[in-house]
Amino acid sequence: MAAQATRQRTGFWQNEKARGEALTAYLFLSPYLIITLVFTVGLLIYAVYLSFTRFDLFTPPEWRGINNYIESLGDARFLRSLYNVAWYSLIVTPVQTLLAILMAVLLNAPIAGKRFFRTVFYAPSVTSSVVISMIFIWLYNRNGFINFGLSQLLSRDVTVSWLQEPRGLIEIIAGLFGGTIPADQWWLRGPSVALMAIMAMNIFTTAPTFMIMFLAALQDIPGYVYEAASLDGSYGAHRFVNITLPLLRPVILLVIVLSTIGTFQLFDQALLMTAGGPLDTTLTPTLLIYNEALGKAGPPRMGLASSMAFVLGAIIFVFTFIQRHYIERGTEQI
Amino acid sequence: MATATTTQQPAQVVQPQAKPAQYYLDRVIRYALLIGIGLVLLSPFILSFLGTFKTNREILAYPPTIIPTEWHPENWGRVWETSAGPGATFPRWVLNTIILCLVNIATQVLFCSMAAFAFARLNFPGKELVFSGMLATMMIPGAITLVPGYVLIAGRLGWVNNYAAILVPGAVGAFGIFLLTQFFKALPKELEEAAYIDGASRWQIYKDVILPLAKPALLTLVILTFQAQWNNFLGPLLYFQDASMYTMTVGLSFFRQQYQTAWNLVLVGSMLNAIPVLILFFLFNKYYIEGISYAGLK
């Protein structure tokens, strides 16, 4: 039977049939292939080319070799923007991952109103970044609810202009002990109050997205694993640390990688809430690239902007590669 | 966490007395946390919603009020009358947003499902290569294609103030294809085989067998596409320079600069943008969650 079928398929008929199927498949794929070849692959190649040129949109690109890369790596504002997102990622990624796990574990238990709580928890994640930014600009204003709430909580007047405060975390702590950080050592100052205000807001909107991923993973853990654990006398915190967390490891890796990719590309909120200010302490690489490319600060510098984008891409790649390597090696040891 | 109910019997065997107290303490802590987190996550929306009814003086007063002292529901009507120049009114921005969403959903559903059908059901040379290439494109940071994208779309193609600037590059996407491919692969093949024997063409199989079976996955794609396009900010910001072409998100950010002091109207606009997505989410949250979980599976 099988041999007969094979023999039948070796003739001209078979070729024509296979060719017909391949042709149909590529016809079905053609809208995607055309769009992606032009707007993804094409743009990627064009970006590589642009990153080696000087281009202001109006006169033809002029070849510069690797000078854009040298210039971007020496650009004070670009380095400042990388410093900002490095702090941003360092704080936001662990905090939102932990919060997401906590919320997922709470929701995974047999509780009344599970659907209701899940829906409430997830609501900030479906709202647009623009709306969230508008709401928080209002909440963060000097007369806003954040200052009011903190004043009530600490029973003293809090009048911080959250989004206009350039002082850094380390600078503030040093100030408590009478220390100062000179202007030429800005990189010792830590994330500014304005940047931390954006961090808090984004943790609020992104943690629920990752919560859903953890929830899906928790629901995939078979019940007998927990039954066996309880027979061995493993409950509560002990069971969470020794059974649940190791089983969640692949999802934790995924969430950390996705979070790193996302945090390094912060744009909407930084543009809307602070436009990179005060004193460039919320300037992000993507915002700088946008400003350079569109000529928001002088003539458009498309080539330089492209080289900055590739430096950013390389940094994201290296970080996610290290995370992947580190966490996967950890898993093998278990 | 499921200790209390699923492990009742073994728990009694191990620790007969400790359990009931632990059980009630667990419950109290758990509900306190759930309600506390829920309140923190919802309070910005509740405060903003109440803020939409306040006068602009009250909305910026200190100490802030939670419940408006005077109710001004007419704020919700005033937003519709605001304008940023000839033809650039709030209703126009809503219309632009709806047009972008509808066309984007239509092309995404059609083109993604066609590509997914090829990946899930047809054999062709280069299949593995094209599929893994597609997954690789999902890893490219948006900052890299931002600059050449602007040069191509605004410069070469001249699509400034043209819906095409958003709709053509976004007509089909790797995420949608991936989502549908996984779903199509899981569908039983018997119906198709019967249809092939009856002489149906591949297009008919796709249209009459696969698509009707794939409704839940298609609905997930519709909802996620709607949300992404409704909330899209960078695209319209880059390509729609004429105020009459603004979408709600770009209009809102403009609104805030223009009407710096009219915070009550900014909040009304924000609520008008947030409410449709929130309603859709409340109605279809199962599909949202499946979509996000799929994203986690790649």
XYZ file of C-alpha atoms in Angstrom:
632
model
C 0.000 0.000 0.000
C 2.653 2.451 1.111
C 5.052 1.376 -1.623
C 2.358 1.761 -4.225
C 1.523 5.239 -3.006
C 5.182 6.212 -3.127
C 5.591 4.929 -6.647
C 2.526 6.835 -7.774
C 4.008 10.010 -6.356
C 7.275 9.821 -8.246
C 5.857 10.596 -11.678
C 5.185 13.836 -13.447
C 1.761 14.016 -11.792
C 3.314 14.153 -8.369
C 5.592 17.018 -9.328
C 2.765 18.976 -10.780
C 0.666 18.386 -7.679
C 3.453 19.409 -5.334
C 4.190 22.417 -7.488
C 0.522 23.335 -7.485
C 0.413 23.138 -3.699
C 3.581 25.249 -3.365
C 2.202 27.833 -5.763
C -1.078 27.998 -3.827
C 0.821 28.318 -0.545
C 2.883 31.238 -1.813
C -0.266 32.880 -3.180
C -1.809 32.624 0.282
C 1.392 34.028 1.771
C 1.904 36.774 -0.813
C 0.221 39.685 1.048
C 2.353 38.983 4.108
C 5.536 38.415 2.109
C 5.162 41.631 0.100
C 4.444 43.763 3.180
C 7.213 42.250 5.277
C 9.816 42.331 2.486
C 9.202 46.040 2.007
C 8.343 47.306 5.485
C 10.464 45.015 7.650
C 13.331 43.393 5.741
C 13.658 46.320 3.333
C 13.608 48.878 6.130
C 16.135 46.892 8.132
C 18.611 46.886 5.222
C 17.898 50.565 4.545
C 18.528 51.321 8.240
C 21.945 49.634 8.060
C 22.819 51.746 5.016
C 21.533 54.979 6.585
C 23.524 54.377 9.750
C 26.721 54.785 7.683
C 25.642 58.049 6.045
C 24.878 61.665 6.796
C 21.293 62.323 5.715
C 18.942 65.227 6.445
C 15.973 64.056 4.292
C 16.475 66.797 1.692
C 19.966 66.321 0.240
C 21.109 62.829 -0.869
C 22.786 60.642 1.788
C 26.546 61.111 2.080
C 28.759 58.159 3.064
C 30.456 58.543 6.455
C 31.679 55.031 7.236
C 31.575 54.211 10.934
C 31.725 57.853 12.001
C 28.071 57.894 13.106
C 28.742 55.025 15.493
C 31.783 56.779 16.914
C 29.803 59.992 17.248
C 26.790 58.353 18.919
C 28.961 56.496 21.442
C 30.558 59.836 22.351
C 27.277 61.778 22.352
C 26.615 63.042 25.883
C 22.830 63.047 25.444
C 22.800 59.521 24.007
C 24.875 58.237 26.923
C 22.564 60.089 29.299
C 19.529 58.420 27.679
C 21.133 54.966 27.998
C 21.934 55.691 31.638
C 18.287 56.638 32.216
C 16.798 53.505 30.653
C 19.373 51.305 32.392
C 18.096 52.560 35.765
C 14.564 52.354 34.503
C 14.932 48.724 33.471
C 16.910 47.776 36.588
C 14.093 48.950 38.867
C 10.967 48.337 36.773
C 11.758 44.782 35.584
C 12.175 43.091 38.998
C 9.384 45.061 40.677
C 6.789 44.392 38.007
C 7.796 40.742 37.692
C 7.377 40.203 41.445
C 4.059 42.061 41.508
C 2.833 40.065 38.520
C 3.696 36.773 40.260
C 1.998 37.930 43.469
C -1.189 38.920 41.639
C -1.234 35.704 39.598
C -0.804 33.533 42.705
C -3.603 35.406 44.483
C -5.916 34.925 41.512
C -5.020 31.280 40.988
C -6.393 30.279 44.400
C -10.016 29.124 44.701
C -11.616 32.471 45.559
C -15.070 33.950 45.143
C -15.307 36.580 42.402
C -12.202 35.347 40.572
C -13.359 36.667 37.190
C -14.237 40.022 38.729
C -10.821 40.476 40.325
C -9.014 39.286 37.205
C -10.896 41.835 35.110
C -10.231 44.657 37.586
C -6.532 43.805 37.805
C -6.134 43.749 34.062
C -7.983 47.008 33.289
C -4.914 49.338 33.346
C -3.199 47.154 30.746
C -5.831 47.635 28.037
C -5.964 51.412 28.416
C -3.847 53.477 26.002
C -0.507 54.869 27.150
C -1.750 58.336 26.228
C -4.790 58.131 28.515
C -2.737 56.685 31.367
C -0.148 59.444 30.901
C -2.835 62.168 30.942
C -4.388 60.775 34.116
C -1.025 60.532 35.862
C 0.147 64.007 34.814
C -2.955 65.223 36.619
C -2.434 62.953 39.640
C 1.255 63.969 39.891
C 0.673 67.743 39.722
C 1.615 69.814 42.781
C -2.006 70.000 43.909
C -2.727 66.447 42.870
C -3.854 63.313 44.638
C -0.345 61.839 44.943
C 0.881 64.753 47.077
C -2.418 64.815 48.950
C -2.309 61.073 49.666
C 1.316 61.226 50.813
C 0.561 64.256 53.019
C -2.229 62.324 54.726
C -0.071 59.245 55.118
C 2.990 61.033 56.512
C 0.945 63.725 58.329
C 3.163 66.485 56.949
C 2.903 68.645 53.830
C 4.257 67.025 50.682
C 4.545 69.486 47.787
C 6.736 67.751 45.234
C 6.539 68.699 41.549
C 7.003 65.077 40.586
C 7.497 65.525 36.862
C 9.718 68.606 37.134
C 12.133 67.343 39.773
C 15.577 66.517 38.293
C 17.283 65.488 41.546
C 18.479 61.899 41.528
C 17.817 59.158 44.063
C 21.469 58.803 45.108
C 21.848 62.584 45.135
C 18.882 62.900 47.521
C 20.210 60.173 49.823
C 23.669 61.803 49.799
C 21.986 65.144 50.551
C 20.434 63.701 53.724
C 23.975 63.198 55.010
C 25.137 66.582 53.793
C 26.876 65.269 50.672
C 26.730 66.806 47.190
C 27.471 65.373 43.758
C 29.298 67.714 41.336
C 27.676 68.456 37.962
C 30.388 66.685 35.944
C 29.580 63.458 37.821
C 25.899 63.333 36.856
C 26.182 59.577 36.346
C 26.501 59.168 40.124
C 23.168 60.856 40.774
C 20.885 57.912 40.072
C 17.389 58.044 38.532
C 15.646 61.412 38.940
C 12.394 61.854 40.820
C 10.668 62.511 37.465
C 11.984 59.228 36.050
C 10.893 57.342 39.159
C 7.423 58.840 38.811
C 7.237 57.391 35.276
C 8.559 54.059 36.622
C 5.771 53.850 39.193
C 3.152 54.570 36.547
C 4.484 51.983 34.129
C 4.726 49.270 36.750
C 1.051 49.969 37.353
C 0.152 49.362 33.689
C 2.537 46.558 32.714
C 2.447 44.280 35.775
C -1.118 43.107 34.921
C -0.035 42.063 31.390
C 2.648 39.811 32.825
C 0.222 38.630 35.509
C -1.846 37.028 32.726
C 1.205 35.076 31.496
C 1.952 33.811 35.010
C -1.697 32.935 35.536
C -1.735 30.839 32.355
C 1.440 29.067 33.513
C 0.060 28.443 37.020
C -3.077 26.910 35.554
C -0.895 24.514 33.565
C 0.708 23.078 36.729
C -1.110 19.771 37.251
C -3.017 19.353 40.529
C -1.197 16.129 41.450
C 2.053 18.074 41.878
C 0.462 19.993 44.752
C -1.225 16.866 46.127
C 2.147 15.121 46.281
C 3.652 18.213 47.918
C 0.998 18.308 50.624
C 1.552 14.611 51.350
C 5.174 15.502 51.954
C 4.072 18.255 54.326
C 4.936 21.142 51.997
C 2.592 24.140 52.317
C 2.373 27.857 51.948
C 5.629 29.716 51.573
C 7.719 26.535 51.576
C 5.679 25.036 48.758
C 5.724 28.316 46.827
C 9.506 28.621 46.947
C 10.318 24.950 46.350
C 7.616 23.899 43.908
C 5.752 26.789 42.309
C 8.700 29.098 41.578
C 10.900 26.417 39.920
C 7.950 25.378 37.727
C 7.409 29.008 36.732
C 11.047 29.446 35.753
C 10.556 29.408 31.947
C 7.795 32.028 32.206
C 9.886 34.150 34.580
C 12.663 34.100 31.962
C 10.224 35.101 29.232
C 8.751 37.915 31.304
C 12.189 39.290 32.252
C 13.300 39.225 28.600
C 10.075 40.882 27.367
C 10.277 43.437 30.159
C 13.903 44.285 29.334
C 13.056 44.721 25.645
C 10.090 46.941 26.563
C 11.763 49.079 29.219
C 14.792 49.889 27.055
C 12.421 51.232 24.395
C 10.385 53.557 26.627
C 8.907 56.297 24.427
C 5.231 57.349 24.673
C 5.239 58.142 28.383
C 8.591 59.950 28.315
C 7.442 62.120 25.407
C 4.002 62.885 26.839
C 4.794 63.383 30.509
C 8.152 65.140 30.530
C 9.380 65.360 26.889
C 12.710 64.040 28.187
C 13.143 66.741 30.801
C 13.882 67.988 33.416
C 17.594 68.362 32.471
C 17.394 65.267 30.223
C 16.805 63.011 33.234
C 13.879 61.236 31.509
C 15.385 61.335 28.015
C 15.239 57.818 26.511
C 17.155 56.471 23.475
C 13.975 56.074 21.404
C 12.883 59.615 22.260
C 16.321 60.946 21.291
C 16.241 58.949 18.024
C 12.781 60.382 17.287
C 13.967 63.923 18.026
C 17.145 63.572 15.915
C 15.349 61.942 12.976
C 12.562 64.493 12.850
C 14.852 67.426 13.467
C 13.155 68.482 16.711
C 16.547 69.845 17.827
C 18.273 71.296 14.760
C 18.424 69.762 11.262
C 17.273 66.094 10.940
C 20.155 63.674 11.476
C 18.751 60.452 10.049
C 22.109 58.687 9.821
C 23.145 59.422 13.381
C 19.664 58.443 14.614
C 19.941 55.102 12.765
C 23.317 54.338 14.303
C 21.889 55.088 17.756
C 19.031 52.677 17.026
C 21.509 49.895 16.200
C 23.561 50.593 19.335
C 20.327 50.363 21.348
C 19.352 47.167 19.512
C 22.772 45.653 20.258
C 22.495 46.528 23.953
C 19.019 44.973 24.181
C 20.307 41.872 22.387
C 23.293 41.486 24.730
C 21.173 41.929 27.865
C 18.499 39.453 26.796
C 21.191 37.005 25.677
C 22.887 37.155 29.089
C 19.553 36.764 30.891
C 18.628 33.785 28.750
C 22.009 32.155 29.240
C 22.060 32.767 32.988
C 18.516 31.625 33.711
C 18.652 28.610 31.392
C 21.871 27.424 32.986
C 20.176 27.804 36.358
C 17.336 25.569 35.180
C 19.680 22.804 34.081
C 21.216 22.625 37.522
C 17.893 21.770 39.155
C -2.173 28.694 47.769
C -4.866 26.123 47.053
C -3.998 24.469 50.378
C -7.292 25.283 52.036
C -9.630 23.368 49.765
C -7.726 20.942 47.576
C -5.563 19.468 50.299
C -8.061 19.331 53.123
C -7.658 15.672 53.978
C -3.866 15.308 53.909
C -3.623 18.529 55.911
C -5.764 17.030 58.646
C -3.594 13.955 58.709
C -0.429 15.970 59.152
C -1.565 18.784 61.405
C -5.022 18.180 62.861
C -5.370 21.334 65.003
C -3.391 23.969 63.120
C -5.532 23.971 59.999
C -8.756 25.876 60.790
C -7.036 28.944 62.231
C -4.541 28.940 59.379
C -7.427 28.574 56.946
C -9.293 31.671 58.136
C -6.132 33.751 58.471
C -5.190 32.787 54.911
C -8.589 33.849 53.620
C -8.550 37.208 55.392
C -5.050 38.055 54.152
C -5.868 36.915 50.637
C -9.062 38.962 50.293
C -7.435 41.999 51.919
C -4.642 41.816 49.330
C -7.054 41.282 46.440
C -9.236 44.219 47.440
C -6.230 46.427 48.231
C -4.543 45.770 44.869
C -7.870 46.180 43.069
C -8.441 49.573 44.687
C -4.931 50.784 43.858
C -5.347 49.707 40.223
C -8.834 51.199 39.824
C -8.443 54.415 41.808
C -6.825 56.469 38.979
C -9.835 55.649 36.791
C -12.375 56.377 39.517
C -10.719 59.693 40.452
C -10.518 60.733 36.784
C -14.109 59.752 36.097
C -15.317 61.825 39.059
C -12.963 64.607 37.931
C -14.754 64.877 34.579
C -17.782 66.373 36.386
C -15.817 69.075 38.221
C -15.181 72.691 37.287
C -11.636 73.381 36.221
C -11.091 75.387 39.382
C -12.128 72.455 41.562
C -10.095 69.905 39.616
C -6.844 71.766 40.380
C -7.730 72.918 43.907
C -5.846 71.815 47.003
C -6.790 69.831 48.970
C -8.360 67.833 46.110
C -11.942 66.624 46.439
C -12.934 63.082 45.568
C -16.663 63.702 44.992
C -17.394 66.891 42.978
C -18.960 69.635 45.107
C -20.947 70.768 42.038
C -21.783 68.328 39.257
C -21.158 69.494 35.684
C -22.250 66.706 33.324
C -22.189 69.232 30.453
C -18.371 68.798 30.388
C -19.052 65.569 28.501
C -20.789 67.552 25.761
C -18.277 70.412 25.627
C -15.484 68.103 24.472
C -17.362 67.337 21.243
C -17.468 71.032 20.396
C -13.756 71.704 20.873
C -11.727 72.293 17.741
C -8.070 72.631 16.796
C -8.602 74.454 13.534
C -10.802 74.028 10.445
C -12.125 70.464 10.194
C -10.068 69.394 13.202
C -12.767 68.655 15.754
C -13.008 65.962 18.385
C -15.716 64.039 16.464
C -13.399 64.029 13.452
C -10.604 62.493 15.546
C -12.988 59.797 16.762
C -13.972 59.110 13.143
C -10.305 58.871 12.045
C -9.634 56.402 14.851
C -12.654 54.267 13.931
C -11.720 54.202 10.217
C -8.160 53.111 11.029
C -9.428 50.409 13.396
C -12.009 48.955 10.996
C -9.730 48.769 7.953
C -6.837 47.475 10.040
C -9.017 44.710 11.506
C -10.323 43.694 8.063
C -6.882 43.372 6.451
C -5.300 41.733 9.508
C -8.000 39.060 9.691
C -7.897 38.322 5.955
C -4.131 38.359 5.348
C -3.084 36.764 8.656
C -5.564 33.899 8.243
C -4.445 33.303 4.638
C -0.799 33.101 5.680
C -1.670 30.952 8.697
C -3.602 28.543 6.442
C -0.484 28.115 4.294
C 1.717 27.484 7.343
C -0.731 25.145 9.092
C -2.154 23.150 6.182
C 0.001 23.314 3.044
C 3.418 21.889 2.199
C 5.846 24.014 0.261
C 9.605 24.392 -0.066
C 11.021 27.002 2.301
C 8.205 26.673 4.831
C 10.427 26.303 7.890
C 12.684 29.111 6.713
C 9.844 31.558 6.100
C 8.200 30.700 9.416
C 11.329 31.092 11.528
C 12.216 34.236 9.576
C 8.800 35.587 10.516
C 9.412 34.849 14.202
C 12.809 36.561 13.945
C 11.223 39.774 12.631
C 9.208 39.954 15.860
C 12.473 40.515 17.730
C 13.533 43.659 15.803
C 13.291 46.700 18.100
C 10.871 49.329 16.792
C 13.526 52.057 17.128
C 15.513 50.484 14.264
C 12.721 50.678 11.681
C 11.460 54.067 12.923
C 13.984 56.181 10.990
C 13.993 54.357 7.612
C 10.220 53.902 7.956
C 9.772 57.634 8.188
C 12.103 58.232 5.209
C 10.223 55.674 3.082
C 6.637 56.422 4.089
C 6.748 60.193 4.558
C 9.574 60.901 2.074
C 9.536 58.446 -0.837
C 5.890 57.391 -0.761
C 4.614 60.809 0.344
C 1.935 59.348 2.625
C 1.906 62.236 5.082
C -1.688 62.900 6.209
C -2.751 59.699 4.462
C -4.379 56.716 6.205
C -2.160 54.467 4.064
C 0.864 55.433 6.182
C -0.617 53.352 9.019
C -2.795 50.871 7.136
C -0.373 49.526 4.524
C 2.607 48.647 6.798
C 0.173 47.359 9.442
C -2.047 45.402 7.020
C -0.694 42.087 8.254
C 1.558 41.126 11.139
C 3.744 38.303 12.370
C 1.971 38.068 15.733
C -1.452 37.547 14.140
C -0.113 34.909 11.752
C 1.604 33.085 14.612
C -1.539 33.143 16.754
C -3.754 31.790 13.953
C -1.192 29.203 12.771
C -1.096 27.642 16.244
C -4.892 27.544 16.325
C -5.310 26.151 12.791
C -2.809 23.366 13.490
C -4.947 22.187 16.392
C -8.115 21.891 14.257
C -9.183 18.330 13.231
C -8.424 17.419 9.612
C -11.386 15.096 8.920
C -13.747 17.791 7.627
C -11.156 19.066 5.160
C -10.363 15.583 3.902
C -14.053 14.988 3.235
C -14.247 18.323 1.415
C -11.177 17.500 -0.724
C -12.797 14.203 -1.743
C -15.864 16.195 -2.773
C -13.558 18.187 -5.062
C -13.272 21.406 -3.084
C -10.391 23.738 -3.950
C -7.873 24.927 -1.353
C -9.438 28.370 -1.354
C -12.837 26.797 -0.629
C -11.344 24.712 2.192
C -9.837 27.866 3.686
C -13.015 29.887 3.298
C -15.717 27.317 4.040
C -14.050 24.872 6.447
C -11.161 26.510 8.318
C -12.440 30.061 8.825
C -15.819 29.043 10.330
C -14.053 26.654 12.725
C -11.520 29.308 13.710
C -14.006 31.935 14.909
C -12.686 32.104 18.499
C -9.096 32.689 17.315
C -10.264 35.238 14.732
C -12.197 37.074 17.429
C -9.058 37.182 19.575
C -7.170 38.730 16.661
C -9.993 41.234 16.032
C -9.952 42.363 19.657
C -6.169 42.637 19.942
C -5.936 44.510 16.618
C -8.689 46.874 17.673
C -6.983 47.613 20.974
C -3.548 48.136 19.390
C -4.900 50.480 16.699
C -7.288 52.356 18.997
C -4.363 53.039 21.354
C -1.743 53.600 18.613
C 0.173 56.812 19.251
C 3.570 56.820 17.519
C 2.239 56.021 14.009
C -0.369 58.803 13.833
C 2.057 61.174 15.590
C 4.691 60.588 12.905
C 2.534 60.701 9.803
C -0.563 62.791 10.562
C 0.663 66.353 10.746
C -2.603 68.055 9.763
C -4.847 68.452 12.826
C -7.855 67.160 10.849
C -6.069 63.801 10.485
C -5.353 63.338 14.208
C -6.585 60.258 15.986
C -8.009 60.390 19.506
C -4.642 59.659 21.133
C -2.737 62.353 19.195
C -5.674 64.739 19.601
C -5.611 64.212 23.351
C -1.906 64.978 23.634
C -2.475 68.106 21.513
C -5.503 68.993 23.621
C -3.430 68.951 26.740
C -0.896 71.409 25.346
C -3.597 73.598 23.831
C -6.006 73.621 26.743
C -3.342 73.441 29.410
C -5.777 74.565 32.065
C -8.879 72.632 30.882
C -8.072 69.474 32.807
C -11.713 68.519 33.160
C -12.004 68.338 29.364
C -8.719 66.439 29.009
C -10.105 63.877 31.449
C -13.417 63.628 29.558
C -11.442 62.963 26.375
C -9.350 60.375 28.199
C -12.452 58.608 29.487
C -14.026 58.638 26.009
C -10.882 56.929 24.732
C -10.644 54.427 27.598
C -14.300 53.412 27.949
C -14.793 51.556 24.608
C -11.673 49.442 25.192
C -12.672 48.730 28.786
C -16.211 47.675 27.755
C -14.801 45.433 25.054
C -12.429 43.950 27.598
C -15.203 43.302 30.125
C -17.279 41.560 27.435
C -14.510 39.511 25.838
C -11.838 39.196 28.494
C -11.479 35.469 27.789
C -10.232 36.276 24.266
C -7.826 38.957 25.469
C -6.320 36.569 27.947
C -5.929 33.806 25.356
C -4.152 36.250 23.069
C -1.723 37.364 25.770
C -1.096 33.770 26.815
C -0.339 32.860 23.191
C 2.174 35.694 23.080
C 3.872 33.957 25.991
C 4.139 30.688 24.098
C 6.470 31.803 21.366
